[in-house]
mmCIF file of C-alpha atoms and ligand atoms in Angstrom:
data_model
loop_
_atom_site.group_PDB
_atom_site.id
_atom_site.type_symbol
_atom_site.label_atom_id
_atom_site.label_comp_id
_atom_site.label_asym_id
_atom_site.label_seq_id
_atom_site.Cartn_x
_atom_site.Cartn_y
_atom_site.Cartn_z
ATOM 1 C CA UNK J 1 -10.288 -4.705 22.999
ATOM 2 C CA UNK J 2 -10.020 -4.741 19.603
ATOM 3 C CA UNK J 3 -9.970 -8.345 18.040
ATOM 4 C CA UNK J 4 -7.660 -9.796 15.222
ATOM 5 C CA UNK J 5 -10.946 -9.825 12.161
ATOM 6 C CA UNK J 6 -11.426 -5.624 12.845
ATOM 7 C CA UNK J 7 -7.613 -5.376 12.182
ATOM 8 C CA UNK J 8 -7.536 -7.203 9.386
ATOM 9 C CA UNK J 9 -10.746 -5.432 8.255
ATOM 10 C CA UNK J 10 -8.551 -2.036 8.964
ATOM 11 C CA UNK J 11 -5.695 -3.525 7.489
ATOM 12 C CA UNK J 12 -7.778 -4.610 4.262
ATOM 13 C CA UNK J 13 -9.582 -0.726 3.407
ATOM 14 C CA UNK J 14 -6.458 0.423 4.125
ATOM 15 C CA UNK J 15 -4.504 -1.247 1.539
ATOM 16 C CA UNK J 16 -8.112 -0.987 -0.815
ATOM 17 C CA UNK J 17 -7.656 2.917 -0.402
ATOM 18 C CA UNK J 18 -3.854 2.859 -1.265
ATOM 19 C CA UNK J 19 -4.387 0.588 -4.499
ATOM 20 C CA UNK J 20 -7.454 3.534 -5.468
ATOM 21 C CA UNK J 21 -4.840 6.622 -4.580
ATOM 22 C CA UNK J 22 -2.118 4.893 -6.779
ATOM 23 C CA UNK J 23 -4.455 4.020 -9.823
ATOM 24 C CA UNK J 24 -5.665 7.379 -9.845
ATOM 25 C CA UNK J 25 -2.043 8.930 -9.327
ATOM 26 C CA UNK J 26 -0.500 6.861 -12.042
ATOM 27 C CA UNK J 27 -3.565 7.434 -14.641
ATOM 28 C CA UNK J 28 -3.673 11.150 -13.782
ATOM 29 C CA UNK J 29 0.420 11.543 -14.776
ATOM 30 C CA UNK J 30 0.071 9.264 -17.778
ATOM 31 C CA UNK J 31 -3.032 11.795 -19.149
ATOM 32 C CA UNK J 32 0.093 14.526 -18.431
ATOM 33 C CA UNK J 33 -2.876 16.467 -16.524
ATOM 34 C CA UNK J 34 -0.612 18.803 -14.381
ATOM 35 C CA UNK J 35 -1.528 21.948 -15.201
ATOM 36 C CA UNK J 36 -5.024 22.769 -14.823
ATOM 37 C CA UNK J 37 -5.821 23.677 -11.339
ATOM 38 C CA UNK J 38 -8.992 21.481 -11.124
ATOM 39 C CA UNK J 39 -6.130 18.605 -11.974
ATOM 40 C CA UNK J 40 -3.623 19.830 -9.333
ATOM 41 C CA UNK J 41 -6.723 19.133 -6.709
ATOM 42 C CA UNK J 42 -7.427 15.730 -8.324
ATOM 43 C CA UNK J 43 -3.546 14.917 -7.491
ATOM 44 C CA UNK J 44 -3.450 16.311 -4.223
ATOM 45 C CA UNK J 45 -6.821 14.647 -3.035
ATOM 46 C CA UNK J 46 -5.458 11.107 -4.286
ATOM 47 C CA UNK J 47 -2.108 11.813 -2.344
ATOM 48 C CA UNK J 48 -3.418 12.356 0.827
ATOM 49 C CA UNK J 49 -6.073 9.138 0.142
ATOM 50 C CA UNK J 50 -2.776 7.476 -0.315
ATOM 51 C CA UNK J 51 -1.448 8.392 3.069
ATOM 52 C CA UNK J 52 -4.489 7.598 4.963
ATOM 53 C CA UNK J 53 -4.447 4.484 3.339
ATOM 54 C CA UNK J 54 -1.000 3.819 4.508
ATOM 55 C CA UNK J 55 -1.375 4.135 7.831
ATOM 56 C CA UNK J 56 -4.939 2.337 8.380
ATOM 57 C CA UNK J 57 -2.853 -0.338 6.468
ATOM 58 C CA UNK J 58 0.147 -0.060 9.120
ATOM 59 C CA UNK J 59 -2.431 0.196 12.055
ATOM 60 C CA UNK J 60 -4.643 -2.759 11.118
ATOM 61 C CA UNK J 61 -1.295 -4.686 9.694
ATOM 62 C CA UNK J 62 0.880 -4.287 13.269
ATOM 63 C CA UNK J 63 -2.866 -4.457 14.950
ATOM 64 C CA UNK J 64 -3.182 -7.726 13.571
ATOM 65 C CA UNK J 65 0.330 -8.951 14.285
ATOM 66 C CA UNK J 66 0.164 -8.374 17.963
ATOM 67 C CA UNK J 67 -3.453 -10.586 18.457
ATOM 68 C CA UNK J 68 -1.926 -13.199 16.775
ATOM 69 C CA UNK J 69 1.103 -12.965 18.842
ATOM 70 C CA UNK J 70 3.738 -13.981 16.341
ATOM 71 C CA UNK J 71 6.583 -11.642 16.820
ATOM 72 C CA UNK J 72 8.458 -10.579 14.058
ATOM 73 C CA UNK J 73 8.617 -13.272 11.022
ATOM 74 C CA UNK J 74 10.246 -12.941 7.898
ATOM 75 C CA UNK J 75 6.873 -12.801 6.180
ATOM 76 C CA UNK J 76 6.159 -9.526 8.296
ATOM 77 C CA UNK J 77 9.498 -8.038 7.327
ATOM 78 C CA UNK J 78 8.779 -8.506 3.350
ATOM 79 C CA UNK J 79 5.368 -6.798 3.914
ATOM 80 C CA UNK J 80 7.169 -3.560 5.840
ATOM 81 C CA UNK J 81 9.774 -3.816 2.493
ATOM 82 C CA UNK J 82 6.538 -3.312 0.375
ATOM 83 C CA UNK J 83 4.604 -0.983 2.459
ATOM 84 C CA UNK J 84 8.239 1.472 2.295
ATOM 85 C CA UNK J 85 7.780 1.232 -1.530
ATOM 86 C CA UNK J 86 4.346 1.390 -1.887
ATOM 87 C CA UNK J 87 5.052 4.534 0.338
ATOM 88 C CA UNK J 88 7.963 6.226 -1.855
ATOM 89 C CA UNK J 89 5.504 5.741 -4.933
ATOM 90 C CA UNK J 90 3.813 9.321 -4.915
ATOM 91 C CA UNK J 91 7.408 10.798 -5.732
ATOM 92 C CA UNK J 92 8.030 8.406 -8.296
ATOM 93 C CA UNK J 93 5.509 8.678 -10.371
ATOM 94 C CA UNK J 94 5.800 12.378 -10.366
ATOM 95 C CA UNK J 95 8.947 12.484 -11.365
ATOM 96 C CA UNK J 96 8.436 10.001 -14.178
ATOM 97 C CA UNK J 97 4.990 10.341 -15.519
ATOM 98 C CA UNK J 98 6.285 8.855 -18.612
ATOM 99 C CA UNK J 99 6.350 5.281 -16.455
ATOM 100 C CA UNK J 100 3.016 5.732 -15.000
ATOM 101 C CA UNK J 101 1.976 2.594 -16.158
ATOM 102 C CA UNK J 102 4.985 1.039 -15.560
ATOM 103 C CA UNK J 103 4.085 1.773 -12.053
ATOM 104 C CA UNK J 104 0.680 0.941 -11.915
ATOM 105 C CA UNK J 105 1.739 -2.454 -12.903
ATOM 106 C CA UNK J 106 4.849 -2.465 -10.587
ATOM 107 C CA UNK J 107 2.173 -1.848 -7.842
ATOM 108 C CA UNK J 108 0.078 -5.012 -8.765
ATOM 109 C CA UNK J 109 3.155 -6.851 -8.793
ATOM 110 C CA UNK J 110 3.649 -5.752 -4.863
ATOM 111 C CA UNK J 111 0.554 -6.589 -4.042
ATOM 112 C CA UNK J 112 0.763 -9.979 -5.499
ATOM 113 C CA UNK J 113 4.233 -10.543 -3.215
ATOM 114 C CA UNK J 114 2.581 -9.179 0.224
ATOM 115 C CA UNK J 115 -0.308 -10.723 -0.178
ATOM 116 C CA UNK J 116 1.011 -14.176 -0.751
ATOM 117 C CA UNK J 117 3.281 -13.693 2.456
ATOM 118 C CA UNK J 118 0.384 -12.975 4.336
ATOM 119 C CA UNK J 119 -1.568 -16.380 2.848
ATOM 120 C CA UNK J 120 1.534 -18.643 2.445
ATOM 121 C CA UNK J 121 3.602 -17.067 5.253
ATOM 122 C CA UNK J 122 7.302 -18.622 3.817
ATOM 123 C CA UNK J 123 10.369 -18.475 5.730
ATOM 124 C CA UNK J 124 7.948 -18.188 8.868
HETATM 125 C C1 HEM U 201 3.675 -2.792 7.823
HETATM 126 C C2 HEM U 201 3.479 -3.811 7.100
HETATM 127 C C3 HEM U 201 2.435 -4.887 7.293
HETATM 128 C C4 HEM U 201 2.111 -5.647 8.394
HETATM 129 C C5 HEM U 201 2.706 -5.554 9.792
HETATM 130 C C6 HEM U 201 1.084 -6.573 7.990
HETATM 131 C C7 HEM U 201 0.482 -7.523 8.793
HETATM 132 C C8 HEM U 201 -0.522 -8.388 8.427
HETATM 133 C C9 HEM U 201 -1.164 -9.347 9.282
HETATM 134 C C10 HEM U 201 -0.844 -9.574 10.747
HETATM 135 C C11 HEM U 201 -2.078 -10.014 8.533
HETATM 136 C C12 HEM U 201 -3.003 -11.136 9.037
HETATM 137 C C13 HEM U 201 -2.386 -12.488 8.730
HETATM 138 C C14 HEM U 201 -3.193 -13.599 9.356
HETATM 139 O O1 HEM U 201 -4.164 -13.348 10.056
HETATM 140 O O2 HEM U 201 -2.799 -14.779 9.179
HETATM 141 C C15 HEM U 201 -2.040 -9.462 7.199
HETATM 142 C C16 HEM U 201 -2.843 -9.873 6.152
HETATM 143 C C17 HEM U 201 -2.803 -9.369 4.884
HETATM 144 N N1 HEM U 201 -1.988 -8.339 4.430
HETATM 145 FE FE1 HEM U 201 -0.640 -7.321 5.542
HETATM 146 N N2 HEM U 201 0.798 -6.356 6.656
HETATM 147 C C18 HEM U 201 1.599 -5.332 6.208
HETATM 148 C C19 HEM U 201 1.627 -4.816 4.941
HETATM 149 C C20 HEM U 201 0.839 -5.227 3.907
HETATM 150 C C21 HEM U 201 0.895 -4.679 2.580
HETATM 151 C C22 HEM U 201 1.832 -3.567 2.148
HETATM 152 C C23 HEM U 201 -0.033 -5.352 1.828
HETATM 153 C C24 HEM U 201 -0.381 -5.228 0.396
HETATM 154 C C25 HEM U 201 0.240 -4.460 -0.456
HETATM 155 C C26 HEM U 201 -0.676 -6.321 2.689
HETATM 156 C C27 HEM U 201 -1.661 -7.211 2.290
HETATM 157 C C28 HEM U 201 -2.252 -8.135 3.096
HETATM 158 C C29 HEM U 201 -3.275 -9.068 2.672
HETATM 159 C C30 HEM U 201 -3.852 -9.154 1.262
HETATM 160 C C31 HEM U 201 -3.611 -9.838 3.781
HETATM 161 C C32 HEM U 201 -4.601 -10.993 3.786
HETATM 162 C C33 HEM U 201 -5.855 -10.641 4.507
HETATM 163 C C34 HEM U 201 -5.926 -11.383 5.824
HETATM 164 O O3 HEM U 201 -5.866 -12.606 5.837
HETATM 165 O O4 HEM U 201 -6.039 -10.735 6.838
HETATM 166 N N3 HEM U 201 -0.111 -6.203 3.946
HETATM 167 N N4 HEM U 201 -1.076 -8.494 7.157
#
């Protein structure tokens, strides 16, 4: 069985690969490098980092959630909120390049928000 501390060590490189897919997603559109081909393999290999981060970040997240038996608290909901937009930025920041950074920083910002549910737990 797998205990509540491996989760949230799942949970953690999961969200540790996501934040290092979406720097180097953001960086790569503000440098405007989308035409080389040795580029084009630098995005895709950051996009799929980004989706493997995802999911070891749902896994260990709803891992986590069930050993601590807590059903489905408000501070759980505003994490799923940010894990949907931390999913939908890929698309985002290739359609806008020109707010890469603007995204990079938006993505702090998220992190900030689901991590303090996860400390502070409001609304519980
Ligand atoms: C599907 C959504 C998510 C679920 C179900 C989920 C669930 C959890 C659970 C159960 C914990 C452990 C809390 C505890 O032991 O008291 C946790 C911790 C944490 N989560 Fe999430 N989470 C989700 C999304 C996210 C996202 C998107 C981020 C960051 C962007 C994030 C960042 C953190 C951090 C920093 C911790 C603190 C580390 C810890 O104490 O384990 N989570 N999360």
């Amino acid at each position: 069985m797998i205990d509540l501390t491996t989760y949230r060590l799942v949970h953690i490189v999961g969200l540790a690969v996501t934040m290092l897919a979406i720097g180097a997603l953001t960086m790569h559109a503000r440098a405007g490098a989308e035409n080389p081909p040795a580029s084009q393999g630098a995005r895709k290999a950051a996009t799929m980092a980004h989706g493997l981060g995802l999911v070891l970040m749902l896994v260990g997240g709803f891992g986590g959630l069930a050993r601590l038996g807590a059903g489905w608290p408000t501070w759980v909901i505003i994490k799923m909120g940010v894990w949907v937009l931390l999913g939908g930025l890929p698309v985002l920041i290739k359609r806008k390049p020109a707010q890469a950074t603007a995204f990079f920083w938006i993505t702090a910002a998220l992190v900030v928000i689901a991590g303090a549910s996860a400390a502070f737990k409001p609304f519980a």
